[in-house]
JSON list of C-alpha atoms in Angstrom, two decimals:
[
{"chain": "A", "resi": 3, "resn": "MET", "atom": "CA", "xyz": [0.00, 0.00, 0.00]},
{"chain": "A", "resi": 4, "resn": "ASN", "atom": "CA", "xyz": [1.25, 3.45, -0.93]},
{"chain": "A", "resi": 5, "resn": "PRO", "atom": "CA", "xyz": [1.31, 5.70, 2.18]},
{"chain": "A", "resi": 6, "resn": "VAL", "atom": "CA", "xyz": [1.82, 8.98, 0.26]},
{"chain": "A", "resi": 7, "resn": "PRO", "atom": "CA", "xyz": [-1.91, 9.72, -0.33]},
{"chain": "A", "resi": 8, "resn": "LEU", "atom": "CA", "xyz": [-2.66, 9.07, 3.34]},
{"chain": "A", "resi": 9, "resn": "LEU", "atom": "CA", "xyz": [0.21, 11.30, 4.44]},
{"chain": "A", "resi": 10, "resn": "SER", "atom": "CA", "xyz": [-0.97, 13.99, 2.04]},
{"chain": "A", "resi": 11, "resn": "ALA", "atom": "CA", "xyz": [-4.50, 13.73, 3.46]},
{"chain": "A", "resi": 12, "resn": "LEU", "atom": "CA", "xyz": [-3.10, 13.99, 7.00]},
{"chain": "A", "resi": 13, "resn": "ALA", "atom": "CA", "xyz": [-1.02, 17.04, 6.08]},
{"chain": "A", "resi": 14, "resn": "CYS", "atom": "CA", "xyz": [-4.06, 18.75, 4.55]},
{"chain": "A", "resi": 15, "resn": "VAL", "atom": "CA", "xyz": [-6.19, 17.95, 7.60]},
{"chain": "A", "resi": 16, "resn": "THR", "atom": "CA", "xyz": [-3.49, 19.43, 9.83]},
{"chain": "A", "resi": 17, "resn": "LEU", "atom": "CA", "xyz": [-3.30, 22.58, 7.70]},
{"chain": "A", "resi": 18, "resn": "ALA", "atom": "CA", "xyz": [-7.07, 23.12, 7.53]},
{"chain": "A", "resi": 19, "resn": "VAL", "atom": "CA", "xyz": [-7.82, 22.42, 11.20]},
{"chain": "A", "resi": 20, "resn": "GLY", "atom": "CA", "xyz": [-4.74, 24.34, 12.33]},
{"chain": "A", "resi": 21, "resn": "ALA", "atom": "CA", "xyz": [-5.85, 27.37, 10.31]},
{"chain": "A", "resi": 22, "resn": "LEU", "atom": "CA", "xyz": [-9.37, 27.06, 11.71]},
{"chain": "A", "resi": 23, "resn": "ALA", "atom": "CA", "xyz": [-8.04, 26.90, 15.28]},
{"chain": "A", "resi": 24, "resn": "LEU", "atom": "CA", "xyz": [-5.66, 29.80, 14.70]},
{"chain": "A", "resi": 25, "resn": "ALA", "atom": "CA", "xyz": [-8.40, 31.95, 13.19]},
{"chain": "A", "resi": 26, "resn": "HIS", "atom": "CA", "xyz": [-10.63, 31.15, 16.16]},
{"chain": "A", "resi": 27, "resn": "ARG", "atom": "CA", "xyz": [-7.88, 32.10, 18.58]},
{"chain": "A", "resi": 28, "resn": "VAL", "atom": "CA", "xyz": [-7.07, 35.47, 16.99]},
{"chain": "A", "resi": 29, "resn": "ARG", "atom": "CA", "xyz": [-10.71, 36.40, 16.27]},
{"chain": "A", "resi": 30, "resn": "PRO", "atom": "CA", "xyz": [-12.11, 38.90, 18.80]},
{"chain": "A", "resi": 31, "resn": "ALA", "atom": "CA", "xyz": [-14.40, 37.38, 21.42]},
{"chain": "A", "resi": 32, "resn": "VAL", "atom": "CA", "xyz": [-18.14, 37.84, 20.92]},
{"chain": "A", "resi": 33, "resn": "PRO", "atom": "CA", "xyz": [-19.76, 39.69, 23.85]},
{"chain": "A", "resi": 34, "resn": "ASP", "atom": "CA", "xyz": [-22.16, 37.65, 25.96]},
{"chain": "A", "resi": 35, "resn": "GLY", "atom": "CA", "xyz": [-25.70, 37.58, 24.62]},
{"chain": "A", "resi": 36, "resn": "GLU", "atom": "CA", "xyz": [-24.70, 38.50, 21.07]},
{"chain": "A", "resi": 37, "resn": "LEU", "atom": "CA", "xyz": [-24.60, 36.20, 18.07]},
{"chain": "A", "resi": 38, "resn": "PRO", "atom": "CA", "xyz": [-21.32, 35.84, 16.21]},
{"chain": "A", "resi": 39, "resn": "PRO", "atom": "CA", "xyz": [-21.19, 37.96, 13.06]},
{"chain": "A", "resi": 40, "resn": "GLU", "atom": "CA", "xyz": [-22.27, 36.21, 9.88]},
{"chain": "A", "resi": 41, "resn": "PRO", "atom": "CA", "xyz": [-19.75, 35.98, 7.06]},
{"chain": "A", "resi": 42, "resn": "HIS", "atom": "CA", "xyz": [-20.35, 38.41, 4.23]},
{"chain": "A", "resi": 43, "resn": "PRO", "atom": "CA", "xyz": [-22.62, 36.81, 1.57]},
{"chain": "A", "resi": 44, "resn": "VAL", "atom": "CA", "xyz": [-20.03, 37.31, -1.16]},
{"chain": "A", "resi": 45, "resn": "LEU", "atom": "CA", "xyz": [-17.74, 34.84, 0.63]},
{"chain": "A", "resi": 46, "resn": "SER", "atom": "CA", "xyz": [-19.95, 31.94, -0.42]},
{"chain": "A", "resi": 47, "resn": "SER", "atom": "CA", "xyz": [-19.41, 32.71, -4.09]},
{"chain": "A", "resi": 48, "resn": "ILE", "atom": "CA", "xyz": [-15.66, 32.95, -3.56]},
{"chain": "A", "resi": 49, "resn": "GLY", "atom": "CA", "xyz": [-15.60, 29.53, -1.90]},
{"chain": "A", "resi": 50, "resn": "SER", "atom": "CA", "xyz": [-17.66, 28.03, -4.71]},
{"chain": "A", "resi": 51, "resn": "GLY", "atom": "CA", "xyz": [-15.32, 29.49, -7.29]},
{"chain": "A", "resi": 52, "resn": "LEU", "atom": "CA", "xyz": [-12.23, 28.24, -5.48]},
{"chain": "A", "resi": 53, "resn": "LEU", "atom": "CA", "xyz": [-13.66, 24.76, -5.13]},
{"chain": "A", "resi": 54, "resn": "SER", "atom": "CA", "xyz": [-14.81, 24.62, -8.75]},
{"chain": "A", "resi": 55, "resn": "GLY", "atom": "CA", "xyz": [-11.40, 25.70, -9.98]},
{"chain": "A", "resi": 56, "resn": "PHE", "atom": "CA", "xyz": [-9.64, 23.15, -7.80]},
{"chain": "A", "resi": 57, "resn": "ILE", "atom": "CA", "xyz": [-11.93, 20.33, -8.93]},
{"chain": "A", "resi": 58, "resn": "LEU", "atom": "CA", "xyz": [-11.55, 21.18, -12.61]},
{"chain": "A", "resi": 59, "resn": "LEU", "atom": "CA", "xyz": [-7.77, 21.50, -12.39]},
{"chain": "A", "resi": 60, "resn": "THR", "atom": "CA", "xyz": [-7.33, 18.32, -10.35]},
{"chain": "A", "resi": 61, "resn": "GLY", "atom": "CA", "xyz": [-9.66, 16.37, -12.63]},
{"chain": "A", "resi": 62, "resn": "PHE", "atom": "CA", "xyz": [-7.70, 17.57, -15.65]},
{"chain": "A", "resi": 63, "resn": "LEU", "atom": "CA", "xyz": [-4.39, 16.55, -14.07]},
{"chain": "A", "resi": 64, "resn": "VAL", "atom": "CA", "xyz": [-5.71, 13.12, -13.08]},
{"chain": "A", "resi": 65, "resn": "ALA", "atom": "CA", "xyz": [-7.09, 12.47, -16.56]},
{"chain": "A", "resi": 66, "resn": "THR", "atom": "CA", "xyz": [-4.03, 13.72, -18.44]},
{"chain": "A", "resi": 67, "resn": "GLY", "atom": "CA", "xyz": [-1.64, 12.03, -16.02]},
{"chain": "A", "resi": 68, "resn": "TRP", "atom": "CA", "xyz": [-3.41, 8.74, -16.62]},
{"chain": "A", "resi": 69, "resn": "ALA", "atom": "CA", "xyz": [-3.51, 9.26, -20.39]},
{"chain": "A", "resi": 70, "resn": "ALA", "atom": "CA", "xyz": [0.17, 10.29, -20.46]},
{"chain": "A", "resi": 71, "resn": "ARG", "atom": "CA", "xyz": [1.11, 6.71, -19.69]},
{"chain": "A", "resi": 72, "resn": "THR", "atom": "CA", "xyz": [0.09, 5.76, -23.22]},
{"chain": "A", "resi": 73, "resn": "THR", "atom": "CA", "xyz": [0.38, 9.04, -25.15]},
{"chain": "A", "resi": 74, "resn": "GLY", "atom": "CA", "xyz": [3.56, 10.42, -23.61]},
{"chain": "A", "resi": 75, "resn": "VAL", "atom": "CA", "xyz": [2.05, 13.95, -23.56]},
{"chain": "A", "resi": 76, "resn": "LEU", "atom": "CA", "xyz": [2.53, 15.47, -20.11]},
{"chain": "A", "resi": 77, "resn": "PRO", "atom": "CA", "xyz": [0.79, 18.51, -18.67]},
{"chain": "A", "resi": 78, "resn": "PRO", "atom": "CA", "xyz": [3.13, 21.41, -17.82]},
{"chain": "A", "resi": 79, "resn": "LYS", "atom": "CA", "xyz": [4.68, 21.26, -14.34]},
{"chain": "A", "resi": 80, "resn": "GLY", "atom": "CA", "xyz": [3.24, 24.67, -13.58]},
{"chain": "A", "resi": 81, "resn": "LEU", "atom": "CA", "xyz": [-0.24, 23.18, -13.54]},
{"chain": "A", "resi": 82, "resn": "TYR", "atom": "CA", "xyz": [0.77, 20.94, -10.65]},
{"chain": "A", "resi": 83, "resn": "PHE", "atom": "CA", "xyz": [1.98, 23.96, -8.68]},
{"chain": "A", "resi": 84, "resn": "ALA", "atom": "CA", "xyz": [-1.26, 25.76, -9.53]},
{"chain": "A", "resi": 85, "resn": "ASP", "atom": "CA", "xyz": [-3.23, 22.73, -8.31]},
{"chain": "A", "resi": 86, "resn": "ILE", "atom": "CA", "xyz": [-1.35, 22.70, -5.01]},
{"chain": "A", "resi": 87, "resn": "ALA", "atom": "CA", "xyz": [-1.91, 26.47, -4.62]},
{"chain": "A", "resi": 88, "resn": "ALA", "atom": "CA", "xyz": [-5.62, 26.07, -5.39]},
{"chain": "A", "resi": 89, "resn": "GLY", "atom": "CA", "xyz": [-5.87, 23.18, -2.93]},
{"chain": "A", "resi": 90, "resn": "THR", "atom": "CA", "xyz": [-4.16, 25.25, -0.25]},
{"chain": "A", "resi": 91, "resn": "ALA", "atom": "CA", "xyz": [-6.56, 28.13, -0.86]},
{"chain": "A", "resi": 92, "resn": "VAL", "atom": "CA", "xyz": [-9.53, 25.76, -0.61]},
{"chain": "A", "resi": 93, "resn": "LEU", "atom": "CA", "xyz": [-8.17, 24.40, 2.69]},
{"chain": "A", "resi": 94, "resn": "LEU", "atom": "CA", "xyz": [-7.60, 27.86, 4.18]},
{"chain": "A", "resi": 95, "resn": "TYR", "atom": "CA", "xyz": [-10.95, 29.23, 3.02]},
{"chain": "A", "resi": 96, "resn": "PRO", "atom": "CA", "xyz": [-13.07, 27.98, 5.98]},
{"chain": "A", "resi": 97, "resn": "ALA", "atom": "CA", "xyz": [-10.77, 29.74, 8.44]},
{"chain": "A", "resi": 98, "resn": "LEU", "atom": "CA", "xyz": [-10.67, 32.94, 6.41]},
{"chain": "A", "resi": 99, "resn": "ALA", "atom": "CA", "xyz": [-14.45, 32.94, 5.93]},
{"chain": "A", "resi": 100, "resn": "GLY", "atom": "CA", "xyz": [-15.00, 32.88, 9.70]},
{"chain": "A", "resi": 101, "resn": "LEU", "atom": "CA", "xyz": [-16.28, 29.34, 10.16]},
{"chain": "A", "resi": 102, "resn": "PRO", "atom": "CA", "xyz": [-16.72, 28.70, 13.90]},
{"chain": "A", "resi": 103, "resn": "PHE", "atom": "CA", "xyz": [-14.32, 26.31, 15.61]},
{"chain": "A", "resi": 104, "resn": "THR", "atom": "CA", "xyz": [-16.92, 23.84, 16.86]},
{"chain": "A", "resi": 105, "resn": "ALA", "atom": "CA", "xyz": [-16.90, 20.05, 16.79]},
{"chain": "A", "resi": 106, "resn": "ARG", "atom": "CA", "xyz": [-19.50, 20.00, 14.03]},
{"chain": "A", "resi": 107, "resn": "TYR", "atom": "CA", "xyz": [-17.61, 22.30, 11.67]},
{"chain": "A", "resi": 108, "resn": "THR", "atom": "CA", "xyz": [-14.23, 20.85, 12.54]},
{"chain": "A", "resi": 109, "resn": "THR", "atom": "CA", "xyz": [-15.46, 17.37, 11.63]},
{"chain": "A", "resi": 110, "resn": "ALA", "atom": "CA", "xyz": [-16.71, 18.66, 8.29]},
{"chain": "A", "resi": 111, "resn": "VAL", "atom": "CA", "xyz": [-13.38, 20.40, 7.64]},
{"chain": "A", "resi": 112, "resn": "VAL", "atom": "CA", "xyz": [-11.45, 17.22, 8.54]},
{"chain": "A", "resi": 113, "resn": "PHE", "atom": "CA", "xyz": [-13.35, 15.06, 6.04]},
{"chain": "A", "resi": 114, "resn": "PHE", "atom": "CA", "xyz": [-13.16, 17.72, 3.36]},
{"chain": "A", "resi": 115, "resn": "ALA", "atom": "CA", "xyz": [-9.43, 18.32, 3.87]},
{"chain": "A", "resi": 116, "resn": "ALA", "atom": "CA", "xyz": [-8.68, 14.58, 3.77]},
{"chain": "A", "resi": 117, "resn": "LEU", "atom": "CA", "xyz": [-10.45, 14.33, 0.42]},
{"chain": "A", "resi": 118, "resn": "VAL", "atom": "CA", "xyz": [-8.59, 17.36, -0.95]},
{"chain": "A", "resi": 119, "resn": "GLY", "atom": "CA", "xyz": [-5.23, 15.98, 0.17]},
{"chain": "A", "resi": 120, "resn": "TYR", "atom": "CA", "xyz": [-5.91, 12.54, -1.21]},
{"chain": "A", "resi": 121, "resn": "THR", "atom": "CA", "xyz": [-6.99, 13.80, -4.64]},
{"chain": "A", "resi": 122, "resn": "MET", "atom": "CA", "xyz": [-4.09, 16.26, -4.88]},
{"chain": "A", "resi": 123, "resn": "SER", "atom": "CA", "xyz": [-1.69, 13.41, -4.14]},
{"chain": "A", "resi": 124, "resn": "LEU", "atom": "CA", "xyz": [-3.39, 11.24, -6.75]},
{"chain": "A", "resi": 125, "resn": "ALA", "atom": "CA", "xyz": [-3.04, 13.96, -9.39]},
{"chain": "A", "resi": 126, "resn": "VAL", "atom": "CA", "xyz": [0.68, 14.34, -8.70]},
{"chain": "A", "resi": 127, "resn": "GLN", "atom": "CA", "xyz": [1.39, 10.60, -8.48]},
{"chain": "A", "resi": 128, "resn": "LEU", "atom": "CA", "xyz": [-0.29, 9.79, -11.78]},
{"chain": "A", "resi": 129, "resn": "ARG", "atom": "CA", "xyz": [2.31, 11.84, -13.62]},
{"chain": "A", "resi": 130, "resn": "PRO", "atom": "CA", "xyz": [4.61, 9.27, -15.26]}
]
């Protein structure tokens, strides 16, 4: 069994949860009796755009990496760096958007980050 995808998933989980915890720690405390401020509505469209871009780029790299085994045509190395940058932005987005550091949201971030790390690793490892 190849441990690299699991290690990549673990690294992404650590990054995403660490950023969420750090953002929670440096965020000003909400006064008693007040609700935490809601994220600005435009942040949801930014997250959707980031995720869509990451999915399209990773899917392209997985498909072309797999096809390159028979065709010999490789995607440019810069696309792999762009994929890692997009994945990092997707992982940091929950912390930057003000997601609360609760067990419910942390669990969701953990599962999401593991999937992002695993697919990023797959895209890189399929390059012949």
